[in-house]
Short mmCIF file of C-alpha atoms and ligand atoms in Angstrom, two decimals:
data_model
loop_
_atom_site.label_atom_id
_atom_site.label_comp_id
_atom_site.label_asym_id
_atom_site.label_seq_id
_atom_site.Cartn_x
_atom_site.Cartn_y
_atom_site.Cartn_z
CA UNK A 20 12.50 -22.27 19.22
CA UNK A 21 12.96 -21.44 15.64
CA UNK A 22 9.71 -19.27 14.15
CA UNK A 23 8.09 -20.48 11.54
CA UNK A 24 7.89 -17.91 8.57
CA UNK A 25 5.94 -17.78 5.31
CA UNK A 26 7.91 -16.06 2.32
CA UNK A 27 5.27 -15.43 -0.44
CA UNK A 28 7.05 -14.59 -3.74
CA UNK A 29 5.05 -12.77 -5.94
CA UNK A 30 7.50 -11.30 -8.28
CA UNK A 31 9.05 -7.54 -8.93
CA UNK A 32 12.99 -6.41 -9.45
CA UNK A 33 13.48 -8.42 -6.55
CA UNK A 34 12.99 -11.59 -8.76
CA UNK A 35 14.13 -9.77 -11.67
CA UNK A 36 17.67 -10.36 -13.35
CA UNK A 37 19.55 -7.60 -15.66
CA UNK A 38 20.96 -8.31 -18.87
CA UNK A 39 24.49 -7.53 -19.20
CA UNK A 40 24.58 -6.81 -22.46
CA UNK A 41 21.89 -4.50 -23.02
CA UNK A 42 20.86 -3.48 -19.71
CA UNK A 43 17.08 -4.74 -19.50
CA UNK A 44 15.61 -6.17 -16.49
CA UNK A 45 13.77 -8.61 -17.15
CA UNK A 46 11.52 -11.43 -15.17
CA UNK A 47 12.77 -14.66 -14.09
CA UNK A 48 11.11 -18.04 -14.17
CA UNK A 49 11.31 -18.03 -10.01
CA UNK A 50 12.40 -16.11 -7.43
CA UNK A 51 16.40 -16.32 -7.57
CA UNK A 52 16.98 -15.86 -3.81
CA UNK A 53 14.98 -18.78 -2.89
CA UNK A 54 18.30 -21.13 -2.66
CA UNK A 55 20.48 -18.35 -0.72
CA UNK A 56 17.84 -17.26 1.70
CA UNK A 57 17.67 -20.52 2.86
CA UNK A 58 21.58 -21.06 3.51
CA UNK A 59 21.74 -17.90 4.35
CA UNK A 60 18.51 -18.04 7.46
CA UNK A 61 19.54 -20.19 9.87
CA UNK A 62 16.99 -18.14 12.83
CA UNK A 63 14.02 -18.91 11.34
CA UNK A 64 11.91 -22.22 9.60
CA UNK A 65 10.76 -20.52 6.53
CA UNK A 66 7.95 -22.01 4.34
CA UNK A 67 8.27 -20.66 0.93
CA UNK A 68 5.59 -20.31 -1.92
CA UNK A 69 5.02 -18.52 -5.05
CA UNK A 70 1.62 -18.21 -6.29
CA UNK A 71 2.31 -15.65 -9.04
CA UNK A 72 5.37 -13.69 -10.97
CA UNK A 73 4.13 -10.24 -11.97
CA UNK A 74 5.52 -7.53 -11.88
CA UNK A 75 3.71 -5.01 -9.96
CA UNK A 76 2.28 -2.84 -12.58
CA UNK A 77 0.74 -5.94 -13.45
CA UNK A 78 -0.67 -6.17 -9.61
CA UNK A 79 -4.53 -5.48 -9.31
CA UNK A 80 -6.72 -6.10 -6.66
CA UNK A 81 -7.85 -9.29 -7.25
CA UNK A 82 -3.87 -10.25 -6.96
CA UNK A 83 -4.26 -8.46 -3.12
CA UNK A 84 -7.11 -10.47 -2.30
CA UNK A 85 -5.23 -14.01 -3.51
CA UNK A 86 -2.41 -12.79 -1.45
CA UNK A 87 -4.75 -12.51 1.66
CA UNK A 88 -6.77 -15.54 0.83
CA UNK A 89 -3.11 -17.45 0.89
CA UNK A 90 -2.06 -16.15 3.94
CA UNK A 91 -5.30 -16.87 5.55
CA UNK A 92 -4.80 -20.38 4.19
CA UNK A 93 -1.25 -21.08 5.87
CA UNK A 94 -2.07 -19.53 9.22
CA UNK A 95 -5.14 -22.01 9.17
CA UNK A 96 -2.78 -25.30 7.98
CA UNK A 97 0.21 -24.44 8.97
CA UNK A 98 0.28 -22.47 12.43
CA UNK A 99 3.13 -19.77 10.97
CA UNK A 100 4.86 -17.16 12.95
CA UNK A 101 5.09 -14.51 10.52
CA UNK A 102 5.28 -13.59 6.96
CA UNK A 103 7.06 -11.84 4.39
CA UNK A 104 5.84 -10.88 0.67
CA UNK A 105 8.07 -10.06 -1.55
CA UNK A 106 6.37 -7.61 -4.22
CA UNK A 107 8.02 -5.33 -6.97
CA UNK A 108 8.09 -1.08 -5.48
CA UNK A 109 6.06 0.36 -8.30
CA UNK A 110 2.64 -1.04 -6.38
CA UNK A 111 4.48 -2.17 -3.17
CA UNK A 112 2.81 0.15 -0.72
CA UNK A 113 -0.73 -0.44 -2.30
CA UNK A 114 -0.95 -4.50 -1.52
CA UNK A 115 0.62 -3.40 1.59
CA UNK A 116 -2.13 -0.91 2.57
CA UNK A 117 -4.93 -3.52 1.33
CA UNK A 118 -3.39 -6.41 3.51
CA UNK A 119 -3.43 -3.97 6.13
CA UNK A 120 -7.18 -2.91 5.79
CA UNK A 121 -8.34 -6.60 5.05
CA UNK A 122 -6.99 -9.11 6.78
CA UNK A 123 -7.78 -9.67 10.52
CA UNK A 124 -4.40 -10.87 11.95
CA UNK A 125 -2.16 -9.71 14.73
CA UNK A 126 1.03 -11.88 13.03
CA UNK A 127 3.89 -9.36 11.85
CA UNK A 128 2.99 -9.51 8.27
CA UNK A 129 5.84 -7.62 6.50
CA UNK A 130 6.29 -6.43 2.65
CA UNK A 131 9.56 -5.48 0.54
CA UNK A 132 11.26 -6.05 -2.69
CA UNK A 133 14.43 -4.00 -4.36
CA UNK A 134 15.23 -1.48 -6.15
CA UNK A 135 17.75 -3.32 -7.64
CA UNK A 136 17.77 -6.61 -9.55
CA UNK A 137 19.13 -10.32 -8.53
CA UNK A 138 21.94 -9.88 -10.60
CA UNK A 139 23.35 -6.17 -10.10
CA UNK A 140 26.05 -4.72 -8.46
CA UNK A 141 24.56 -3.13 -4.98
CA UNK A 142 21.55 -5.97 -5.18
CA UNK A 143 19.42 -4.76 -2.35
CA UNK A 144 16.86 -7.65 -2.68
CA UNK A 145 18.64 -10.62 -0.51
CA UNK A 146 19.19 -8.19 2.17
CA UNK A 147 16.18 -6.65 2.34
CA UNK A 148 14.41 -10.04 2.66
CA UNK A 149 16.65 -10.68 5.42
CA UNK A 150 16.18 -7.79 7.52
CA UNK A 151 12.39 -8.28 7.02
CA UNK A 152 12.47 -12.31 7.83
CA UNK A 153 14.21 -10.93 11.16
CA UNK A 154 11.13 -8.40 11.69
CA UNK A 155 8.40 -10.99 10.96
CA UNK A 156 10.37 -13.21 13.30
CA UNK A 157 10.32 -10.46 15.83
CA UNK A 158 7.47 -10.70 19.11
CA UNK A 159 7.45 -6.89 18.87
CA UNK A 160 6.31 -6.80 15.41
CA UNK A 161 2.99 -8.06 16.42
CA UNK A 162 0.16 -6.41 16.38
CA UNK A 163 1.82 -3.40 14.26
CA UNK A 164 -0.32 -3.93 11.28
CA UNK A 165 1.21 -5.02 7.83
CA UNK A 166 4.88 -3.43 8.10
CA UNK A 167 7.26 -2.61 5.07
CA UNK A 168 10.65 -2.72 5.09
CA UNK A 169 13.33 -1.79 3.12
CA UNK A 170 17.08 -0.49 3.36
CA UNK A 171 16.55 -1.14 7.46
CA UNK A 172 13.99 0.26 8.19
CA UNK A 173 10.51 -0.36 9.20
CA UNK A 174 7.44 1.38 7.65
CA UNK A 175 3.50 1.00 8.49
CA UNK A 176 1.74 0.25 5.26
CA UNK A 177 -0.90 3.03 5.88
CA UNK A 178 1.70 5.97 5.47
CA UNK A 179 4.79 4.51 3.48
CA UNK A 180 5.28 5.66 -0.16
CA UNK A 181 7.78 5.14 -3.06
CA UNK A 182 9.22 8.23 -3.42
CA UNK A 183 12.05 7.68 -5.78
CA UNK A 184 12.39 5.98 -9.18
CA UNK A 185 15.67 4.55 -8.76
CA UNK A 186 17.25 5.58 -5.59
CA UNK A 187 17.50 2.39 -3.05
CA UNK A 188 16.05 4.71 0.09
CA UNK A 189 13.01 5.60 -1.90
CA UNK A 190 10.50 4.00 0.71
CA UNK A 191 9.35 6.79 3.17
CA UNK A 192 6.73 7.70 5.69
CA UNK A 193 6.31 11.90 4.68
CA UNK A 194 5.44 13.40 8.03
CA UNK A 195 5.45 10.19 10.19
CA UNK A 196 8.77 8.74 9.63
CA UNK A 197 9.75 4.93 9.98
CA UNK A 198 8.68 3.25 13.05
CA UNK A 199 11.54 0.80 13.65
CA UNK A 200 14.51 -0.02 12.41
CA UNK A 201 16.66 -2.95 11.85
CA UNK A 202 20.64 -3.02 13.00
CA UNK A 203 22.79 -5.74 13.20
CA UNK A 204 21.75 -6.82 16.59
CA UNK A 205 18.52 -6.49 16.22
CA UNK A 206 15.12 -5.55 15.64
CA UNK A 207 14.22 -2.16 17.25
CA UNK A 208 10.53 -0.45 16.97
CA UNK A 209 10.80 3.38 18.41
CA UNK A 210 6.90 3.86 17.56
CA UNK A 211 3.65 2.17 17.59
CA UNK A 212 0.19 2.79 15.16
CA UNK A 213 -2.58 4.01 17.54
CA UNK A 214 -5.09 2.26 15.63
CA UNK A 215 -6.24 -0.36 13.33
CA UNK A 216 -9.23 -1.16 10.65
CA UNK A 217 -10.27 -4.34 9.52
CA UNK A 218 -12.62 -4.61 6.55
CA UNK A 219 -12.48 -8.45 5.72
CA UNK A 220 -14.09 -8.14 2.32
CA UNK A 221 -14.02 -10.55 -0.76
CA UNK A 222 -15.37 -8.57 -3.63
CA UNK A 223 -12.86 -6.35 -5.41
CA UNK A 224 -14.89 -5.60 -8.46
CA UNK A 225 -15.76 -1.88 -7.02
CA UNK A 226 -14.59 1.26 -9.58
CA UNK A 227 -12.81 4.21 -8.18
CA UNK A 228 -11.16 6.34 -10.33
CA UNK A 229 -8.51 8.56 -9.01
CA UNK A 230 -7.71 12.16 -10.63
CA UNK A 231 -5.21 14.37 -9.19
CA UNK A 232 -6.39 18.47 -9.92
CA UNK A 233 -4.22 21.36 -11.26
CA UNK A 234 -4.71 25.11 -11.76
CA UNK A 235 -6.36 25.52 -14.43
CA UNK A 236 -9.09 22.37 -13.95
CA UNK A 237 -12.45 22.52 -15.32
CA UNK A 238 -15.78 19.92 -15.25
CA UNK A 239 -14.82 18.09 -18.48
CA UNK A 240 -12.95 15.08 -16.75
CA UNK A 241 -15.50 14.73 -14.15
CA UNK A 242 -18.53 14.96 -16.54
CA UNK A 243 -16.49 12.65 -18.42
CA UNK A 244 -15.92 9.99 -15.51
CA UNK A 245 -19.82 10.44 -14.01
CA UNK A 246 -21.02 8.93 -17.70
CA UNK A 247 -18.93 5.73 -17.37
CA UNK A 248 -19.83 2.55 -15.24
CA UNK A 249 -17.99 4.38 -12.00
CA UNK A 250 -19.13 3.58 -8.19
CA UNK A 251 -16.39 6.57 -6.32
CA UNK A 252 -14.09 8.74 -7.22
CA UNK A 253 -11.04 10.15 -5.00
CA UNK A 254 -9.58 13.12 -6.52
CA UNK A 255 -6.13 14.59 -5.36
CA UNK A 256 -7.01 18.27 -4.29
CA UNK A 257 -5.51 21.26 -4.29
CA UNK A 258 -3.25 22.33 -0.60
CA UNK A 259 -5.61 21.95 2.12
CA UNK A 260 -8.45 20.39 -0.02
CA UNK A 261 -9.82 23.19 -2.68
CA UNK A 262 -10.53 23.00 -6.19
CA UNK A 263 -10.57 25.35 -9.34
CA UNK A 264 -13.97 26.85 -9.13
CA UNK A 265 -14.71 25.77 -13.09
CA UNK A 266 -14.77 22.08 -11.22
CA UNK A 267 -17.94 22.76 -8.86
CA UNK A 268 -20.75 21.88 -11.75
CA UNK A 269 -18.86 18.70 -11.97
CA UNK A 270 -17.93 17.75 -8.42
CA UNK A 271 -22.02 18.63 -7.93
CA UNK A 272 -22.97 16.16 -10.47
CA UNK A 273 -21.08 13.65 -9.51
CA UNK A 274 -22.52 14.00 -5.83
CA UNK A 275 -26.60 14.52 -6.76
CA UNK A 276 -25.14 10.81 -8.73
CA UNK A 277 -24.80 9.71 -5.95
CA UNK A 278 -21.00 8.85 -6.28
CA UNK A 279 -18.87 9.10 -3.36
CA UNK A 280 -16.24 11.92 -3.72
CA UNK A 281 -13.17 11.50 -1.48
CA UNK A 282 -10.05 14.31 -1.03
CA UNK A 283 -7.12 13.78 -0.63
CA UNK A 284 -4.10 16.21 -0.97
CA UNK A 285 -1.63 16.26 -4.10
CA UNK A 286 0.74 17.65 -0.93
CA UNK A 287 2.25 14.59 0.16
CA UNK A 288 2.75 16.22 3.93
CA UNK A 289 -0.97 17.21 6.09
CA UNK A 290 -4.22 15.91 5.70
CA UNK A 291 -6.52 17.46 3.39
CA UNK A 292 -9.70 19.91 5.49
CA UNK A 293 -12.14 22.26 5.30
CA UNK A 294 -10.30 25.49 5.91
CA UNK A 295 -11.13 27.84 2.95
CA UNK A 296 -14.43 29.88 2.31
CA UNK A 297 -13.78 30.98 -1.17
CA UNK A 298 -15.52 29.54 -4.24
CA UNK A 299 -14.04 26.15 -4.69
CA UNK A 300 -12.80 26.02 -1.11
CA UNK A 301 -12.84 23.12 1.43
CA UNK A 302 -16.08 24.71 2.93
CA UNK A 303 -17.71 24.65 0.67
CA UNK A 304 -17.02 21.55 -0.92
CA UNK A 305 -17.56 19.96 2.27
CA UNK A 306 -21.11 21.37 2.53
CA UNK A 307 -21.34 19.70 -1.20
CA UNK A 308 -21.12 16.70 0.53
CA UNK A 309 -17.28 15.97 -0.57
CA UNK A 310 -15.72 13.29 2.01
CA UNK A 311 -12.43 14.43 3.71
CA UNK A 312 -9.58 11.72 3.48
CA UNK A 313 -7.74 11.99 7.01
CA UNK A 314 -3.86 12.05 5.42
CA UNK A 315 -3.71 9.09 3.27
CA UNK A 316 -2.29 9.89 -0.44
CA UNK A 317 -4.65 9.17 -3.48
CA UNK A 318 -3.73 5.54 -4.41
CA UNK A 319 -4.53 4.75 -0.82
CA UNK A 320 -7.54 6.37 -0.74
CA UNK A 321 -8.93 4.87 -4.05
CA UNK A 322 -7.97 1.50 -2.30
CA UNK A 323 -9.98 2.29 1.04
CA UNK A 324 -12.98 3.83 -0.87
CA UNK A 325 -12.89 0.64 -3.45
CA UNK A 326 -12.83 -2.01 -0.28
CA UNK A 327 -15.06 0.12 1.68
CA UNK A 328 -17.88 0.24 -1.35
CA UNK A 329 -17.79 -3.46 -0.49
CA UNK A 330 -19.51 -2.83 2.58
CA UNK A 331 -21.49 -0.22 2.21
CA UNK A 332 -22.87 2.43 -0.13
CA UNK A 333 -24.05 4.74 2.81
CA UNK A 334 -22.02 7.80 2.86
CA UNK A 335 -21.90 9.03 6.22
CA UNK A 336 -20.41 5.16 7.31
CA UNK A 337 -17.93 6.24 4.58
CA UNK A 338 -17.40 9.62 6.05
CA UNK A 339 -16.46 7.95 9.19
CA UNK A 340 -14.17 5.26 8.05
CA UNK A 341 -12.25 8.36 6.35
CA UNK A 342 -12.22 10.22 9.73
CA UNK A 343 -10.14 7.54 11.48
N1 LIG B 29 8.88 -2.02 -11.96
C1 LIG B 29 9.26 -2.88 -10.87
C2 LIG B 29 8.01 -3.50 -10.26
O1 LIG B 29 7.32 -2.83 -9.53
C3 LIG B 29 9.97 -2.09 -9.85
C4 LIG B 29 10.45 -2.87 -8.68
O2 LIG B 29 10.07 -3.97 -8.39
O3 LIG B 29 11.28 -2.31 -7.95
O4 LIG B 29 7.74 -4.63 -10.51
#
């Protein structure tokens, strides 16, 4: 029997056209591949809807949360199979990683767009919608989390990252690699995620700010950020988590503030610990009380700290949620 899949449009390159003339790429009313996907799927019943255009610069979180709240929706009315958001890259692999955290469903929930617009030579968008209507139609997708995939193949949302500005292969898992990939027979998965979260929250309004430190840092920023209306702060640290020493009076201030403040690595390859002694080093910061992300890159982070301040201001549950 033929799955039934829900394609949520929500704009991106992927819905975007190029102007011949001058080059720009601009939005379209619609999605354009609405009419071929549908000739061109024959395996699956899809269900298609478009609740917004934007492109994803223009993607916040209360945009995430609509796009769970709609899925939600449909597997309540409409007893789907599967579903596929299209998105635009810039923000791709954030409403990724918060459908992933959110929503409480073991349907293969997959997200892609293009690098390339509707209209350009080397479009990537039909196919990639394809391939990733053939992994939400897939049994083995289940269970797998909310997937991304692009150029064939298959991403988790927790570790996938743009990593080019142009280049069509620019979705990648640093360290972790894709765990499936699609070919023209098939669907084939090679890995599985060990684990899953589930926060199920509906209040977005949480601020995070997310700062990314450099040789030379001092307090200035920080004393800056712990005067504003500001409920965490993630801050992407130096190699295995350190910071400039000039930065402790700050990072301390922020902390007897009672602000949460998470680590991260600016490395995009390890997970960010408490190996260093020195002033400014992961020990001590960690005695501080500064919370040790376990891998994720800064946007992520900021995302998990900003849903998990929905649930709790306690600091050791937050510790533990960034231990998984
Ligand atoms: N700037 C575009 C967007 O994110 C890029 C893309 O979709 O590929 O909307």
């Amino acid at each position: 029997m033929k799955k039934k899949i829900l394609v949520i449009h929500t704009g991106g390159t992927i819905s975007m056209s190029e102007d011949e003339k001058t080059g720009a790429v601009t939005p379209n009313e619609s999605n354009p591949l609405t009419k071929k996907t549908e000739e061109l799927v024959e395996f699956a019943h899809l269900i298609i809807d478009e609740p917004f255009n934007l492109p994803s610069p223009h993607i916040t979180p209360t945009e995430m949360l609509k796009i769970r709240e709609h899925i939600s929706q449909r597997i309540l009315s409409d007893k789907i199979d599967g579903v596929v958001i299209t998105h635009g890259t810039d923000t791709l692999e954030e409403t990724a990683y918060f459908l992933d955290l959110t929503l409480a469903s073991t349907l293969p929930i997959v997200v892609t767009g293009a690098m390339r617009s509707s209209n350009e030579i080397g479009a990537d968008g039909l196919y990639n919608l394809i391939s990733s209507i053939k992994v939400a139609s897939s049994d083995e997708a289940r269970g797998k989390g909310v997937l991304v995939v692009l150029n064939d193949e298959i991403h988790t949302a927790e570790n996938v990252t743009k990593t080019h500005t142009s280049n069509i292969s620019t979705f990648q898992s640093p360290q972790y690699g894709p765990i499936g990939i699609v070919t023209k027979r098939g669907v084939v998965f090679h890995h599985s995620p060990t684990r899953a979260e589930c926060y199920p929250i509906s209040d977005v309004s949480k601020k995070v700010v997310l700062i990314k430190a450099h040789a030379g840092m001092d307090s200035t920023l920080l004393d800056a950020i712990n005067a504003l209306p500001c409920d965490g702060i993630v801050i992407e640290a130096l190699g295995q988590g350190n910071l400039p020493p000039a930065t402790l009076p700050g990072i301390k201030a922020l902390i007897n503030n009672n602000i949460p403040v998470v680590f991260v690595s600016r490395c995009f390859n390890g997970i960010a610990q408490d190996t260093y002694a020195y002033e400014g080093g992961g020990k001590q910061l960690k005695e501080m009380g500064v919370i040790f992300s376990n891998g994720l890159n800064g946007q992520k982070a900021r995302l998990k700290l900003l849903i998990l301040l929905a649930t709790t201001t306690d600091r050791n549950q937050i510790e533990q949620a960034f231990a998984i």
